[in-house]
PDB file of C-alpha atoms in Angstrom:
ATOM      1  CA  ASP A   5     -99.226  17.803  15.738  1.00  0.00           C
ATOM      2  CA  VAL A   6    -102.251  15.706  15.045  1.00  0.00           C
ATOM      3  CA  LYS A   7    -105.411  18.038  16.556  1.00  0.00           C
ATOM      4  CA  VAL A   8    -108.799  16.231  17.336  1.00  0.00           C
ATOM      5  CA  THR A   9    -111.322  18.643  18.440  1.00  0.00           C
ATOM      6  CA  GLN A  10    -114.977  17.585  20.104  1.00  0.00           C
ATOM      7  CA  SER A  11    -117.428  20.443  20.185  1.00  0.00           C
ATOM      8  CA  SER A  12    -118.264  20.202  23.662  1.00  0.00           C
ATOM      9  CA  ARG A  13    -116.354  19.579  27.124  1.00  0.00           C
ATOM     10  CA  TYR A  14    -119.924  19.076  29.422  1.00  0.00           C
ATOM     11  CA  LEU A  15    -123.193  18.941  27.601  1.00  0.00           C
ATOM     12  CA  VAL A  16    -126.282  18.297  29.890  1.00  0.00           C
ATOM     13  CA  LYS A  17    -129.490  16.972  27.993  1.00  0.00           C
ATOM     14  CA  ARG A  18    -133.176  15.515  29.057  1.00  0.00           C
ATOM     15  CA  THR A  19    -134.000  12.392  28.344  1.00  0.00           C
ATOM     16  CA  GLY A  20    -135.619  11.985  24.765  1.00  0.00           C
ATOM     17  CA  GLU A  21    -133.606  14.725  23.301  1.00  0.00           C
ATOM     18  CA  LYS A  22    -131.732  14.047  20.148  1.00  0.00           C
ATOM     19  CA  VAL A  23    -128.012  14.483  20.785  1.00  0.00           C
ATOM     20  CA  PHE A  24    -125.164  15.367  18.104  1.00  0.00           C
ATOM     21  CA  LEU A  25    -121.577  15.024  19.582  1.00  0.00           C
ATOM     22  CA  GLU A  26    -118.811  16.809  16.707  1.00  0.00           C
ATOM     23  CA  CYS A  27    -115.240  15.429  16.126  1.00  0.00           C
ATOM     24  CA  VAL A  28    -113.017  17.091  13.751  1.00  0.00           C
ATOM     25  CA  GLN A  29    -109.580  16.141  12.901  1.00  0.00           C
ATOM     26  CA  ASP A  30    -106.898  17.768  11.418  1.00  0.00           C
ATOM     27  CA  MET A  31    -104.597  15.188   9.708  1.00  0.00           C
ATOM     28  CA  ASP A  32    -106.314  13.725   6.809  1.00  0.00           C
ATOM     29  CA  HIS A  33    -106.743  11.028   8.765  1.00  0.00           C
ATOM     30  CA  GLU A  34    -108.779   7.616   6.920  1.00  0.00           C
ATOM     31  CA  ASN A  35    -110.293   6.243  10.186  1.00  0.00           C
ATOM     32  CA  MET A  36    -112.059   7.653  13.093  1.00  0.00           C
ATOM     33  CA  PHE A  37    -113.521   6.162  16.305  1.00  0.00           C
ATOM     34  CA  TRP A  38    -116.374   6.827  18.572  1.00  0.00           C
ATOM     35  CA  TYR A  39    -116.041   5.502  21.946  1.00  0.00           C
ATOM     36  CA  ARG A  40    -117.614   5.740  25.178  1.00  0.00           C
ATOM     37  CA  GLN A  41    -115.597   5.693  28.561  1.00  0.00           C
ATOM     38  CA  ASP A  42    -117.005   4.315  31.601  1.00  0.00           C
ATOM     39  CA  PRO A  43    -115.743   3.808  35.046  1.00  0.00           C
ATOM     40  CA  GLY A  44    -114.274   0.528  35.447  1.00  0.00           C
ATOM     41  CA  LEU A  45    -115.049  -0.708  31.542  1.00  0.00           C
ATOM     42  CA  GLY A  46    -112.684   0.849  30.195  1.00  0.00           C
ATOM     43  CA  LEU A  47    -113.354   2.344  26.512  1.00  0.00           C
ATOM     44  CA  ARG A  48    -115.571   0.666  24.653  1.00  0.00           C
ATOM     45  CA  LEU A  49    -116.213   1.156  20.501  1.00  0.00           C
ATOM     46  CA  ILE A  50    -119.302   2.437  19.339  1.00  0.00           C
ATOM     47  CA  TYR A  51    -118.771   2.978  15.461  1.00  0.00           C
ATOM     48  CA  PHE A  52    -115.791   2.667  13.388  1.00  0.00           C
ATOM     49  CA  SER A  53    -115.451   4.836   9.923  1.00  0.00           C
ATOM     50  CA  TYR A  54    -112.575   4.123   7.552  1.00  0.00           C
ATOM     51  CA  ASP A  55    -113.604   6.654   4.825  1.00  0.00           C
ATOM     52  CA  VAL A  56    -116.213   9.190   4.276  1.00  0.00           C
ATOM     53  CA  LYS A  57    -119.887   7.553   4.152  1.00  0.00           C
ATOM     54  CA  MET A  58    -118.309   4.140   5.292  1.00  0.00           C
ATOM     55  CA  LYS A  59    -118.950   2.694   8.831  1.00  0.00           C
ATOM     56  CA  GLU A  60    -118.892  -0.164  11.096  1.00  0.00           C
ATOM     57  CA  LYS A  61    -120.593  -1.183  14.180  1.00  0.00           C
ATOM     58  CA  GLY A  62    -118.380  -1.214  17.296  1.00  0.00           C
ATOM     59  CA  ASP A  63    -118.958  -3.856  20.296  1.00  0.00           C
ATOM     60  CA  ILE A  64    -121.975  -1.108  21.837  1.00  0.00           C
ATOM     61  CA  PRO A  65    -123.683   0.595  18.759  1.00  0.00           C
ATOM     62  CA  GLU A  66    -127.350   0.125  20.138  1.00  0.00           C
ATOM     63  CA  GLY A  67    -128.634   3.872  20.566  1.00  0.00           C
ATOM     64  CA  TYR A  68    -126.380   5.419  18.384  1.00  0.00           C
ATOM     65  CA  SER A  69    -125.790   6.666  14.819  1.00  0.00           C
ATOM     66  CA  VAL A  70    -123.072   8.036  12.960  1.00  0.00           C
ATOM     67  CA  SER A  71    -122.376  10.547   9.808  1.00  0.00           C
ATOM     68  CA  ARG A  72    -119.399  11.089   8.151  1.00  0.00           C
ATOM     69  CA  GLU A  73    -120.036  13.255   5.092  1.00  0.00           C
ATOM     70  CA  LYS A  74    -116.336  14.776   5.024  1.00  0.00           C
ATOM     71  CA  LYS A  75    -113.120  13.171   5.888  1.00  0.00           C
ATOM     72  CA  GLU A  76    -112.465  15.465   8.598  1.00  0.00           C
ATOM     73  CA  ARG A  77    -115.802  15.336  10.720  1.00  0.00           C
ATOM     74  CA  PHE A  78    -117.475  12.367  12.385  1.00  0.00           C
ATOM     75  CA  SER A  79    -120.657  12.873  14.085  1.00  0.00           C
ATOM     76  CA  LEU A  80    -121.974  10.743  16.815  1.00  0.00           C
ATOM     77  CA  ILE A  81    -125.858  11.060  17.033  1.00  0.00           C
ATOM     78  CA  LEU A  82    -128.016  10.012  20.326  1.00  0.00           C
ATOM     79  CA  GLU A  83    -131.543   9.809  18.340  1.00  0.00           C
ATOM     80  CA  SER A  84    -133.138   9.823  21.876  1.00  0.00           C
ATOM     81  CA  ALA A  85    -130.864  10.189  24.906  1.00  0.00           C
ATOM     82  CA  SER A  86    -131.722   8.138  27.688  1.00  0.00           C
ATOM     83  CA  THR A  87    -130.008   8.292  31.375  1.00  0.00           C
ATOM     84  CA  ASN A  88    -128.058   5.032  30.704  1.00  0.00           C
ATOM     85  CA  GLN A  89    -126.043   7.143  27.988  1.00  0.00           C
ATOM     86  CA  THR A  90    -124.572   9.141  30.481  1.00  0.00           C
ATOM     87  CA  SER A  91    -120.843   8.727  30.084  1.00  0.00           C
ATOM     88  CA  MET A  92    -117.799  10.158  28.726  1.00  0.00           C
ATOM     89  CA  TYR A  93    -117.701  10.432  25.126  1.00  0.00           C
ATOM     90  CA  LEU A  94    -114.195  10.123  23.260  1.00  0.00           C
ATOM     91  CA  CYS A  95    -113.159  10.590  19.442  1.00  0.00           C
ATOM     92  CA  ALA A  96    -109.899   9.218  17.761  1.00  0.00           C
ATOM     93  CA  SER A  97    -108.389   9.542  14.652  1.00  0.00           C
ATOM     94  CA  SER A  98    -105.856   7.437  12.934  1.00  0.00           C
ATOM     95  CA  PHE A  99    -103.869   7.197   9.470  1.00  0.00           C
ATOM     96  CA  GLY A 100    -104.458   4.310   7.889  1.00  0.00           C
ATOM     97  CA  GLY A 101    -107.690   2.182   6.633  1.00  0.00           C
ATOM     98  CA  PRO A 102    -109.264  -0.453   8.036  1.00  0.00           C
ATOM     99  CA  LEU A 103    -106.406  -3.104   7.132  1.00  0.00           C
ATOM    100  CA  ALA A 104    -103.452  -0.944   6.401  1.00  0.00           C
ATOM    101  CA  GLY A 105    -104.102   1.261   9.498  1.00  0.00           C
ATOM    102  CA  VAL A 106    -104.443  -2.045  12.071  1.00  0.00           C
ATOM    103  CA  GLY A 107    -100.964  -0.752  13.728  1.00  0.00           C
ATOM    104  CA  ASP A 108    -101.525   2.680  13.419  1.00  0.00           C
ATOM    105  CA  THR A 109    -101.686   4.824  16.686  1.00  0.00           C
ATOM    106  CA  GLN A 110    -105.049   6.363  17.400  1.00  0.00           C
ATOM    107  CA  TYR A 111    -105.053   9.910  18.317  1.00  0.00           C
ATOM    108  CA  PHE A 112    -107.742  11.265  21.077  1.00  0.00           C
ATOM    109  CA  GLY A 113    -109.868  14.237  21.538  1.00  0.00           C
ATOM    110  CA  PRO A 114    -110.200  15.556  25.179  1.00  0.00           C
ATOM    111  CA  GLY A 115    -113.627  13.809  25.244  1.00  0.00           C
ATOM    112  CA  THR A 116    -117.233  15.126  25.821  1.00  0.00           C
ATOM    113  CA  ARG A 117    -118.587  14.676  29.225  1.00  0.00           C
ATOM    114  CA  LEU A 118    -122.970  14.073  28.638  1.00  0.00           C
ATOM    115  CA  THR A 119    -125.242  13.907  31.294  1.00  0.00           C
ATOM    116  CA  VAL A 120    -128.558  12.731  30.077  1.00  0.00           C
ATOM    117  CA  LEU A 121    -131.643  13.931  33.142  1.00  0.00           C
TER     118      LEU A 121
ATOM    119  CA  ALA B  27    -112.299 -12.621  20.129  1.00  0.00           C
ATOM    120  CA  GLN B  28    -109.904 -10.891  21.834  1.00  0.00           C
ATOM    121  CA  SER B  29    -109.958  -9.784  25.514  1.00  0.00           C
ATOM    122  CA  VAL B  30    -107.779  -7.576  28.089  1.00  0.00           C
ATOM    123  CA  THR B  31    -107.266  -8.000  31.686  1.00  0.00           C
ATOM    124  CA  GLN B  32    -105.452  -5.342  33.724  1.00  0.00           C
ATOM    125  CA  LEU B  33    -105.578  -7.028  36.895  1.00  0.00           C
ATOM    126  CA  ASP B  34    -104.771  -3.957  39.190  1.00  0.00           C
ATOM    127  CA  SER B  35    -107.728  -1.188  38.925  1.00  0.00           C
ATOM    128  CA  GLN B  36    -105.493   1.149  41.397  1.00  0.00           C
ATOM    129  CA  VAL B  37    -101.707   1.352  42.359  1.00  0.00           C
ATOM    130  CA  PRO B  38    -100.635   3.324  44.603  1.00  0.00           C
ATOM    131  CA  VAL B  39     -96.688   3.859  44.789  1.00  0.00           C
ATOM    132  CA  PHE B  40     -94.112   6.588  46.253  1.00  0.00           C
ATOM    133  CA  GLU B  41     -92.237   8.767  44.282  1.00  0.00           C
ATOM    134  CA  GLU B  42     -89.163   7.526  42.831  1.00  0.00           C
ATOM    135  CA  ALA B  43     -90.083   3.900  43.583  1.00  0.00           C
ATOM    136  CA  PRO B  44     -90.300   1.467  40.361  1.00  0.00           C
ATOM    137  CA  VAL B  45     -93.816   0.466  39.321  1.00  0.00           C
ATOM    138  CA  GLU B  46     -95.335  -2.451  37.114  1.00  0.00           C
ATOM    139  CA  LEU B  47     -98.792  -2.160  35.413  1.00  0.00           C
ATOM    140  CA  ARG B  48     -99.966  -5.476  34.470  1.00  0.00           C
ATOM    141  CA  CYS B  49    -101.685  -6.732  31.403  1.00  0.00           C
ATOM    142  CA  ASN B  50    -102.641  -9.938  30.068  1.00  0.00           C
ATOM    143  CA  TYR B  51    -104.669 -10.553  26.850  1.00  0.00           C
ATOM    144  CA  SER B  52    -106.277 -13.168  25.309  1.00  0.00           C
ATOM    145  CA  SER B  53    -106.920 -14.055  21.722  1.00  0.00           C
ATOM    146  CA  SER B  54    -106.700 -16.520  18.921  1.00  0.00           C
ATOM    147  CA  VAL B  55    -104.817 -14.437  16.270  1.00  0.00           C
ATOM    148  CA  SER B  56    -101.799 -12.510  16.622  1.00  0.00           C
ATOM    149  CA  VAL B  57    -102.504  -8.839  17.752  1.00  0.00           C
ATOM    150  CA  TYR B  58    -100.531  -5.823  18.051  1.00  0.00           C
ATOM    151  CA  LEU B  59    -100.270  -4.291  21.597  1.00  0.00           C
ATOM    152  CA  PHE B  60    -100.510  -0.797  22.816  1.00  0.00           C
ATOM    153  CA  TRP B  61    -100.115   1.386  25.995  1.00  0.00           C
ATOM    154  CA  TYR B  62    -102.035   4.494  26.434  1.00  0.00           C
ATOM    155  CA  VAL B  63    -102.238   7.027  29.187  1.00  0.00           C
ATOM    156  CA  GLN B  64    -105.075   9.466  30.176  1.00  0.00           C
ATOM    157  CA  TYR B  65    -104.232  12.579  32.473  1.00  0.00           C
ATOM    158  CA  PRO B  66    -106.562  14.411  34.454  1.00  0.00           C
ATOM    159  CA  ASN B  67    -109.351  15.748  32.306  1.00  0.00           C
ATOM    160  CA  GLN B  68    -107.411  15.012  29.022  1.00  0.00           C
ATOM    161  CA  GLY B  69    -108.294  12.323  26.094  1.00  0.00           C
ATOM    162  CA  LEU B  70    -105.804   9.304  25.784  1.00  0.00           C
ATOM    163  CA  GLN B  71    -102.103   9.345  24.441  1.00  0.00           C
ATOM    164  CA  LEU B  72    -100.235   6.732  23.365  1.00  0.00           C
ATOM    165  CA  LEU B  73     -97.300   5.948  25.658  1.00  0.00           C
ATOM    166  CA  LEU B  74     -95.717   2.808  23.428  1.00  0.00           C
ATOM    167  CA  LYS B  75     -96.517  -0.095  21.335  1.00  0.00           C
ATOM    168  CA  TYR B  76     -95.668  -3.559  20.101  1.00  0.00           C
ATOM    169  CA  LEU B  77     -95.960  -4.577  16.315  1.00  0.00           C
ATOM    170  CA  SER B  78     -93.250  -6.483  15.655  1.00  0.00           C
ATOM    171  CA  GLY B  79     -89.237  -7.369  16.604  1.00  0.00           C
ATOM    172  CA  SER B  80     -87.505  -6.705  19.820  1.00  0.00           C
ATOM    173  CA  THR B  81     -90.130  -7.779  22.554  1.00  0.00           C
ATOM    174  CA  LEU B  82     -88.532  -4.908  24.720  1.00  0.00           C
ATOM    175  CA  VAL B  83     -90.370  -1.899  23.776  1.00  0.00           C
ATOM    176  CA  LYS B  84     -89.638   1.967  24.763  1.00  0.00           C
ATOM    177  CA  GLY B  85     -92.058   4.478  25.107  1.00  0.00           C
ATOM    178  CA  ILE B  86     -92.272   8.088  26.272  1.00  0.00           C
ATOM    179  CA  ASN B  87     -91.938   9.331  29.492  1.00  0.00           C
ATOM    180  CA  GLY B  88     -89.229   6.674  30.478  1.00  0.00           C
ATOM    181  CA  PHE B  89     -91.810   3.675  30.324  1.00  0.00           C
ATOM    182  CA  GLU B  90     -91.116   0.371  28.718  1.00  0.00           C
ATOM    183  CA  ALA B  91     -93.191  -2.443  28.357  1.00  0.00           C
ATOM    184  CA  GLU B  92     -92.091  -6.323  27.336  1.00  0.00           C
ATOM    185  CA  PHE B  93     -94.013  -8.540  25.146  1.00  0.00           C
ATOM    186  CA  ASN B  94     -94.074 -12.166  26.525  1.00  0.00           C
ATOM    187  CA  LYS B  95     -96.500 -14.733  23.852  1.00  0.00           C
ATOM    188  CA  SER B  96     -95.959 -17.633  25.773  1.00  0.00           C
ATOM    189  CA  GLN B  97     -97.514 -15.791  28.944  1.00  0.00           C
ATOM    190  CA  THR B  98     -99.923 -13.505  27.030  1.00  0.00           C
ATOM    191  CA  SER B  99     -98.671 -10.488  28.682  1.00  0.00           C
ATOM    192  CA  PHE B 100     -97.652  -6.793  28.164  1.00  0.00           C
ATOM    193  CA  HIS B 101     -96.674  -5.769  31.483  1.00  0.00           C
ATOM    194  CA  LEU B 102     -95.513  -2.019  31.911  1.00  0.00           C
ATOM    195  CA  ARG B 103     -92.717  -0.539  33.666  1.00  0.00           C
ATOM    196  CA  LYS B 104     -90.794   2.655  34.696  1.00  0.00           C
ATOM    197  CA  PRO B 105     -87.594   2.253  37.133  1.00  0.00           C
ATOM    198  CA  SER B 106     -88.614   5.673  39.279  1.00  0.00           C
ATOM    199  CA  VAL B 107     -92.016   7.465  38.742  1.00  0.00           C
ATOM    200  CA  HIS B 108     -92.726  11.020  39.289  1.00  0.00           C
ATOM    201  CA  ILE B 109     -95.952  13.092  40.417  1.00  0.00           C
ATOM    202  CA  SER B 110     -96.241  13.713  36.944  1.00  0.00           C
ATOM    203  CA  ASP B 111     -97.203   9.991  36.079  1.00  0.00           C
ATOM    204  CA  THR B 112    -100.362  10.104  37.865  1.00  0.00           C
ATOM    205  CA  ALA B 113    -102.746   8.899  35.230  1.00  0.00           C
ATOM    206  CA  GLU B 114    -104.675   6.280  34.507  1.00  0.00           C
ATOM    207  CA  TYR B 115    -103.115   3.754  32.052  1.00  0.00           C
ATOM    208  CA  PHE B 116    -104.977   1.727  29.492  1.00  0.00           C
ATOM    209  CA  CYS B 117    -103.621  -1.469  27.824  1.00  0.00           C
ATOM    210  CA  ALA B 118    -105.215  -2.133  24.315  1.00  0.00           C
ATOM    211  CA  VAL B 119    -104.850  -5.034  21.849  1.00  0.00           C
ATOM    212  CA  THR B 120    -105.925  -4.970  17.663  1.00  0.00           C
ATOM    213  CA  PRO B 121    -105.891  -8.173  16.010  1.00  0.00           C
ATOM    214  CA  TYR B 122    -103.956  -8.033  12.228  1.00  0.00           C
ATOM    215  CA  SER B 123    -107.434  -8.260  10.647  1.00  0.00           C
ATOM    216  CA  SER B 124    -108.879  -4.943  11.055  1.00  0.00           C
ATOM    217  CA  ALA B 125    -108.207  -1.826  13.019  1.00  0.00           C
ATOM    218  CA  SER B 126    -111.872  -1.843  14.127  1.00  0.00           C
ATOM    219  CA  LYS B 127    -111.232  -4.682  16.465  1.00  0.00           C
ATOM    220  CA  ILE B 128    -109.525  -3.002  18.930  1.00  0.00           C
ATOM    221  CA  ILE B 129    -110.110  -3.899  22.516  1.00  0.00           C
ATOM    222  CA  PHE B 130    -109.469  -1.662  25.806  1.00  0.00           C
ATOM    223  CA  GLY B 131    -108.723  -2.980  29.106  1.00  0.00           C
ATOM    224  CA  SER B 132    -110.386  -1.663  32.098  1.00  0.00           C
ATOM    225  CA  GLY B 133    -107.536   0.677  33.231  1.00  0.00           C
ATOM    226  CA  THR B 134    -105.041   1.178  36.094  1.00  0.00           C
ATOM    227  CA  ARG B 135    -105.634   3.995  37.864  1.00  0.00           C
ATOM    228  CA  LEU B 136    -101.707   5.069  39.028  1.00  0.00           C
ATOM    229  CA  SER B 137    -101.169   7.250  42.121  1.00  0.00           C
ATOM    230  CA  ILE B 138     -98.245   8.586  42.968  1.00  0.00           C
ATOM    231  CA  ARG B 139     -97.608   9.272  46.835  1.00  0.00           C
ATOM    232  CA  PRO B 140     -94.745  12.295  47.931  1.00  0.00           C
TER     233      PRO B 140
END
């Protein structure tokens, strides 16, 4: 069974703090994704990575950065948290690369609910 | 660019009744189509997907969906729902060109009444 774990289920931070969200997958997947989920908006892609140190911006990258130093780990960084970044953050992984893996199933972590005060 | 429309934000049904959750998409290129389910306090998991071949796709937990290219739809159906089907359901599309271009719909919350 594929397992995707996220470092925290719930996180409360203050405006201006630097926030790290960690995601680890145990199936040697090439692709990893960070989404934010907001009511009525579904999931929106923040960043995508298809290999170590390789990344692509998604639909809403502003205010976020990512790091992928090891294949199994993909980190989302909020350089200076703001209240409009209060949301549910979901990490996912899939087997193939950006082209080969287009039809692959994504496996999701349980999510981190981030509140920025 | 692609877009996905889930017309119903909430669908209440009685237990053992049939249900259809609607999904329409817009795309200038060919796409793959997915339905994911999110149970309360969990991440998403795949219900089913259409890549090619038969337009009727069967998934887990008795769900099925039919790809209709002319109507650009991919509606999800189940003939008889159970309380355990209470969840939020997301339709998604990915163009053939890149896994990073996946677009999710806004979700449909299915609530089952006993």
